[in-house]
């Protein structure tokens, strides 16, 4: 029984490590995705401003 509980504890530690690792990876991916989306919005806004200002200057 003692060995059985030790094995269970070891397995639960392993699964906890796996879970925390998966959460860390998932959090990193979410952060990268939100950062990429923000950069995309800023870039598209800058491009639209360039186009609009260019049209204003031409007119």
PDB file of N, CA and C in Angstrom:
ATOM      1  N   UNK A   1       0.826  -1.213   0.000  1.00  0.00           N
ATOM      2  CA  UNK A   1       0.000   0.000   0.000  1.00  0.00           C
ATOM      3  C   UNK A   1       0.860   1.263   0.000  1.00  0.00           C
ATOM      4  N   UNK A   2       1.945   1.248   0.771  1.00  0.00           N
ATOM      5  CA  UNK A   2       2.799   2.436   0.835  1.00  0.00           C
ATOM      6  C   UNK A   2       3.388   2.726  -0.544  1.00  0.00           C
ATOM      7  N   UNK A   3       3.886   1.664  -1.199  1.00  0.00           N
ATOM      8  CA  UNK A   3       4.443   1.868  -2.536  1.00  0.00           C
ATOM      9  C   UNK A   3       3.369   2.382  -3.496  1.00  0.00           C
ATOM     10  N   UNK A   4       2.168   1.831  -3.356  1.00  0.00           N
ATOM     11  CA  UNK A   4       1.068   2.242  -4.225  1.00  0.00           C
ATOM     12  C   UNK A   4       0.810   3.746  -4.085  1.00  0.00           C
ATOM     13  N   UNK A   5       0.763   4.230  -2.842  1.00  0.00           N
ATOM     14  CA  UNK A   5       0.513   5.660  -2.638  1.00  0.00           C
ATOM     15  C   UNK A   5       1.683   6.499  -3.132  1.00  0.00           C
ATOM     16  N   UNK A   6       2.909   5.987  -2.965  1.00  0.00           N
ATOM     17  CA  UNK A   6       4.059   6.729  -3.482  1.00  0.00           C
ATOM     18  C   UNK A   6       3.968   6.838  -4.997  1.00  0.00           C
ATOM     19  N   UNK A   7       3.583   5.726  -5.635  1.00  0.00           N
ATOM     20  CA  UNK A   7       3.433   5.760  -7.089  1.00  0.00           C
ATOM     21  C   UNK A   7       2.355   6.759  -7.499  1.00  0.00           C
ATOM     22  N   UNK A   8       1.245   6.763  -6.776  1.00  0.00           N
ATOM     23  CA  UNK A   8       0.175   7.712  -7.088  1.00  0.00           C
ATOM     24  C   UNK A   8       0.676   9.150  -6.949  1.00  0.00           C
ATOM     25  N   UNK A   9       1.391   9.435  -5.857  1.00  0.00           N
ATOM     26  CA  UNK A   9       1.905  10.780  -5.657  1.00  0.00           C
ATOM     27  C   UNK A   9       2.851  11.184  -6.772  1.00  0.00           C
ATOM     28  N   UNK A  10       3.713  10.246  -7.163  1.00  0.00           N
ATOM     29  CA  UNK A  10       4.660  10.550  -8.241  1.00  0.00           C
ATOM     30  C   UNK A  10       3.919  10.837  -9.542  1.00  0.00           C
ATOM     31  N   UNK A  11       2.903   9.996  -9.812  1.00  0.00           N
ATOM     32  CA  UNK A  11       2.132  10.201 -11.037  1.00  0.00           C
ATOM     33  C   UNK A  11       1.390  11.539 -11.001  1.00  0.00           C
ATOM     34  N   UNK A  12       0.825  11.884  -9.850  1.00  0.00           N
ATOM     35  CA  UNK A  12       0.099  13.149  -9.769  1.00  0.00           C
ATOM     36  C   UNK A  12       1.071  14.319  -9.941  1.00  0.00           C
ATOM     37  N   UNK A  13       2.296  14.196  -9.400  1.00  0.00           N
ATOM     38  CA  UNK A  13       3.291  15.247  -9.617  1.00  0.00           C
ATOM     39  C   UNK A  13       3.599  15.375 -11.106  1.00  0.00           C
ATOM     40  N   UNK A  14       3.760  14.239 -11.758  1.00  0.00           N
ATOM     41  CA  UNK A  14       4.052  14.275 -13.196  1.00  0.00           C
ATOM     42  C   UNK A  14       2.922  14.950 -13.960  1.00  0.00           C
ATOM     43  N   UNK A  15       1.683  14.561 -13.664  1.00  0.00           N
ATOM     44  CA  UNK A  15       0.552  15.141 -14.382  1.00  0.00           C
ATOM     45  C   UNK A  15       0.437  16.633 -14.066  1.00  0.00           C
ATOM     46  N   UNK A  16       0.739  17.020 -12.829  1.00  0.00           N
ATOM     47  CA  UNK A  16       0.702  18.443 -12.484  1.00  0.00           C
ATOM     48  C   UNK A  16       1.762  19.198 -13.276  1.00  0.00           C
ATOM     49  N   UNK A  17       2.957  18.598 -13.396  1.00  0.00           N
ATOM     50  CA  UNK A  17       4.006  19.240 -14.189  1.00  0.00           C
ATOM     51  C   UNK A  17       3.571  19.367 -15.641  1.00  0.00           C
ATOM     52  N   UNK A  18       2.980  18.281 -16.177  1.00  0.00           N
ATOM     53  CA  UNK A  18       2.503  18.327 -17.561  1.00  0.00           C
ATOM     54  C   UNK A  18       1.436  19.396 -17.723  1.00  0.00           C
ATOM     55  N   UNK A  19       0.516  19.476 -16.757  1.00  0.00           N
ATOM     56  CA  UNK A  19      -0.573  20.449 -16.841  1.00  0.00           C
ATOM     57  C   UNK A  19      -0.028  21.875 -16.796  1.00  0.00           C
ATOM     58  N   UNK A  20       0.901  22.135 -15.867  1.00  0.00           N
ATOM     59  CA  UNK A  20       1.464  23.480 -15.766  1.00  0.00           C
ATOM     60  C   UNK A  20       2.236  23.822 -17.036  1.00  0.00           C
ATOM     61  N   UNK A  21       2.959  22.836 -17.591  1.00  0.00           N
ATOM     62  CA  UNK A  21       3.694  23.077 -18.834  1.00  0.00           C
ATOM     63  C   UNK A  21       2.735  23.400 -19.976  1.00  0.00           C
ATOM     64  N   UNK A  22       1.648  22.614 -20.062  1.00  0.00           N
ATOM     65  CA  UNK A  22       0.671  22.856 -21.120  1.00  0.00           C
ATOM     66  C   UNK A  22       0.031  24.235 -20.956  1.00  0.00           C
ATOM     67  N   UNK A  23      -0.288  24.598 -19.713  1.00  0.00           N
ATOM     68  CA  UNK A  23      -0.879  25.918 -19.466  1.00  0.00           C
ATOM     69  C   UNK A  23       0.100  27.025 -19.830  1.00  0.00           C
ATOM     70  N   UNK A  24       1.385  26.820 -19.499  1.00  0.00           N
ATOM     71  CA  UNK A  24       2.400  27.820 -19.840  1.00  0.00           C
ATOM     72  C   UNK A  24       2.498  27.988 -21.347  1.00  0.00           C
ATOM     73  N   UNK A  25       2.547  26.859 -22.068  1.00  0.00           N
ATOM     74  CA  UNK A  25       2.630  26.927 -23.529  1.00  0.00           C
ATOM     75  C   UNK A  25       1.391  27.606 -24.098  1.00  0.00           C
ATOM     76  N   UNK A  26       0.212  27.219 -23.583  1.00  0.00           N
ATOM     77  CA  UNK A  26      -1.035  27.803 -24.074  1.00  0.00           C
ATOM     78  C   UNK A  26      -1.067  29.310 -23.796  1.00  0.00           C
ATOM     79  N   UNK A  27      -0.657  29.704 -22.570  1.00  0.00           N
ATOM     80  CA  UNK A  27      -0.618  31.124 -22.246  1.00  0.00           C
ATOM     81  C   UNK A  27       0.335  31.878 -23.157  1.00  0.00           C
ATOM     82  N   UNK A  28       1.493  31.272 -23.435  1.00  0.00           N
ATOM     83  CA  UNK A  28       2.451  31.911 -24.336  1.00  0.00           C
ATOM     84  C   UNK A  28       1.866  32.082 -25.726  1.00  0.00           C
ATOM     85  N   UNK A  29       1.177  31.054 -26.208  1.00  0.00           N
ATOM     86  CA  UNK A  29       0.573  31.142 -27.538  1.00  0.00           C
ATOM     87  C   UNK A  29      -0.495  32.223 -27.567  1.00  0.00           C
ATOM     88  N   UNK A  30      -1.301  32.303 -26.511  1.00  0.00           N
ATOM     89  CA  UNK A  30      -2.345  33.331 -26.457  1.00  0.00           C
ATOM     90  C   UNK A  30      -1.713  34.719 -26.456  1.00  0.00           C
ATOM     91  N   UNK A  31      -0.632  34.889 -25.662  1.00  0.00           N
ATOM     92  CA  UNK A  31       0.049  36.179 -25.621  1.00  0.00           C
ATOM     93  C   UNK A  31       0.602  36.530 -26.993  1.00  0.00           C
ATOM     94  N   UNK A  32       1.241  35.558 -27.655  1.00  0.00           N
ATOM     95  CA  UNK A  32       1.801  35.818 -28.984  1.00  0.00           C
ATOM     96  C   UNK A  32       0.693  36.182 -29.961  1.00  0.00           C
ATOM     97  N   UNK A  33      -0.430  35.458 -29.889  1.00  0.00           N
ATOM     98  CA  UNK A  33      -1.531  35.729 -30.810  1.00  0.00           C
ATOM     99  C   UNK A  33      -2.105  37.123 -30.584  1.00  0.00           C
ATOM    100  N   UNK A  34      -2.333  37.503 -29.322  1.00  0.00           N
ATOM    101  CA  UNK A  34      -2.883  38.834 -29.057  1.00  0.00           C
ATOM    102  C   UNK A  34      -1.891  39.904 -29.488  1.00  0.00           C
ATOM    103  N   UNK A  35      -0.587  39.672 -29.236  1.00  0.00           N
ATOM    104  CA  UNK A  35       0.433  40.631 -29.658  1.00  0.00           C
ATOM    105  C   UNK A  35       0.413  40.774 -31.173  1.00  0.00           C
ATOM    106  N   UNK A  36       0.302  39.630 -31.877  1.00  0.00           N
ATOM    107  CA  UNK A  36       0.271  39.658 -33.338  1.00  0.00           C
ATOM    108  C   UNK A  36      -0.962  40.398 -33.841  1.00  0.00           C
ATOM    109  N   UNK A  37      -2.111  40.158 -33.201  1.00  0.00           N
ATOM    110  CA  UNK A  37      -3.346  40.831 -33.625  1.00  0.00           C
ATOM    111  C   UNK A  37      -3.215  42.341 -33.414  1.00  0.00           C
ATOM    112  N   UNK A  38      -2.646  42.743 -32.263  1.00  0.00           N
ATOM    113  CA  UNK A  38      -2.470  44.173 -31.989  1.00  0.00           C
ATOM    114  C   UNK A  38      -1.544  44.787 -33.032  1.00  0.00           C
ATOM    115  N   UNK A  39      -0.436  44.096 -33.344  1.00  0.00           N
ATOM    116  CA  UNK A  39       0.494  44.602 -34.357  1.00  0.00           C
ATOM    117  C   UNK A  39      -0.208  44.713 -35.706  1.00  0.00           C
ATOM    118  N   UNK A  40      -1.011  43.704 -36.048  1.00  0.00           N
ATOM    119  CA  UNK A  40      -1.740  43.734 -37.314  1.00  0.00           C
ATOM    120  C   UNK A  40      -2.660  44.949 -37.370  1.00  0.00           C
ATOM    121  N   UNK A  41      -3.389  45.198 -36.285  1.00  0.00           N
ATOM    122  CA  UNK A  41      -4.307  46.343 -36.269  1.00  0.00           C
ATOM    123  C   UNK A  41      -3.543  47.647 -36.433  1.00  0.00           C
ATOM    124  N   UNK A  42      -2.428  47.776 -35.709  1.00  0.00           N
ATOM    125  CA  UNK A  42      -1.643  49.012 -35.798  1.00  0.00           C
ATOM    126  C   UNK A  42      -1.118  49.198 -37.213  1.00  0.00           C
ATOM    127  N   UNK A  43      -0.611  48.106 -37.813  1.00  0.00           N
ATOM    128  CA  UNK A  43      -0.044  48.209 -39.163  1.00  0.00           C
ATOM    129  C   UNK A  43      -1.129  48.575 -40.166  1.00  0.00           C
ATOM    130  N   UNK A  44      -2.299  47.908 -40.074  1.00  0.00           N
ATOM    131  CA  UNK A  44      -3.369  48.223 -41.020  1.00  0.00           C
ATOM    132  C   UNK A  44      -3.845  49.659 -40.824  1.00  0.00           C
ATOM    133  N   UNK A  45      -3.899  50.112 -39.576  1.00  0.00           N
ATOM    134  CA  UNK A  45      -4.309  51.493 -39.321  1.00  0.00           C
ATOM    135  C   UNK A  45      -3.309  52.462 -39.946  1.00  0.00           C
ATOM    136  N   UNK A  46      -2.014  52.166 -39.782  1.00  0.00           N
ATOM    137  CA  UNK A  46      -0.992  53.028 -40.374  1.00  0.00           C
ATOM    138  C   UNK A  46      -1.116  53.034 -41.892  1.00  0.00           C
ATOM    139  N   UNK A  47      -1.356  51.861 -42.490  1.00  0.00           N
ATOM    140  CA  UNK A  47      -1.475  51.787 -43.950  1.00  0.00           C
ATOM    141  C   UNK A  47      -2.680  52.596 -44.410  1.00  0.00           C
ATOM    142  N   UNK A  48      -3.817  52.441 -43.719  1.00  0.00           N
ATOM    143  CA  UNK A  48      -5.010  53.201 -44.097  1.00  0.00           C
ATOM    144  C   UNK A  48      -4.761  54.700 -43.953  1.00  0.00           C
ATOM    145  N   UNK A  49      -4.071  55.099 -42.880  1.00  0.00           N
ATOM    146  CA  UNK A  49      -3.766  56.522 -42.699  1.00  0.00           C
ATOM    147  C   UNK A  49      -2.883  57.020 -43.835  1.00  0.00           C
ATOM    148  N   UNK A  50      -1.878  56.208 -44.220  1.00  0.00           N
ATOM    149  CA  UNK A  50      -1.007  56.596 -45.335  1.00  0.00           C
ATOM    150  C   UNK A  50      -1.829  56.801 -46.599  1.00  0.00           C
ATOM    151  N   UNK A  51      -2.731  55.835 -46.875  1.00  0.00           N
ATOM    152  CA  UNK A  51      -3.539  55.924 -48.099  1.00  0.00           C
ATOM    153  C   UNK A  51      -4.432  57.162 -48.042  1.00  0.00           C
ATOM    154  N   UNK A  52      -5.108  57.371 -46.900  1.00  0.00           N
ATOM    155  CA  UNK A  52      -6.018  58.509 -46.781  1.00  0.00           C
ATOM    156  C   UNK A  52      -5.253  59.824 -46.875  1.00  0.00           C
ATOM    157  N   UNK A  53      -4.121  59.909 -46.160  1.00  0.00           N
ATOM    158  CA  UNK A  53      -3.341  61.147 -46.211  1.00  0.00           C
ATOM    159  C   UNK A  53      -2.781  61.360 -47.607  1.00  0.00           C
ATOM    160  N   UNK A  54      -2.382  60.268 -48.277  1.00  0.00           N
ATOM    161  CA  UNK A  54      -1.879  60.393 -49.649  1.00  0.00           C
ATOM    162  C   UNK A  54      -2.959  60.927 -50.570  1.00  0.00           C
ATOM    163  N   UNK A  55      -4.199  60.413 -50.427  1.00  0.00           N
ATOM    164  CA  UNK A  55      -5.303  60.894 -51.248  1.00  0.00           C
ATOM    165  C   UNK A  55      -5.587  62.358 -50.931  1.00  0.00           C
ATOM    166  N   UNK A  56      -5.534  62.716 -49.645  1.00  0.00           N
ATOM    167  CA  UNK A  56      -5.775  64.107 -49.268  1.00  0.00           C
ATOM    168  C   UNK A  56      -4.713  65.009 -49.880  1.00  0.00           C
ATOM    169  N   UNK A  57      -3.460  64.568 -49.838  1.00  0.00           N
ATOM    170  CA  UNK A  57      -2.385  65.388 -50.389  1.00  0.00           C
ATOM    171  C   UNK A  57      -2.527  65.510 -51.903  1.00  0.00           C
ATOM    172  N   UNK A  58      -2.929  64.422 -52.577  1.00  0.00           N
ATOM    173  CA  UNK A  58      -3.084  64.473 -54.033  1.00  0.00           C
ATOM    174  C   UNK A  58      -4.233  65.400 -54.405  1.00  0.00           C
ATOM    175  N   UNK A  59      -5.330  65.338 -53.655  1.00  0.00           N
ATOM    176  CA  UNK A  59      -6.465  66.196 -53.958  1.00  0.00           C
ATOM    177  C   UNK A  59      -6.145  67.621 -53.539  1.00  0.00           C
TER     178      UNK A  59
END
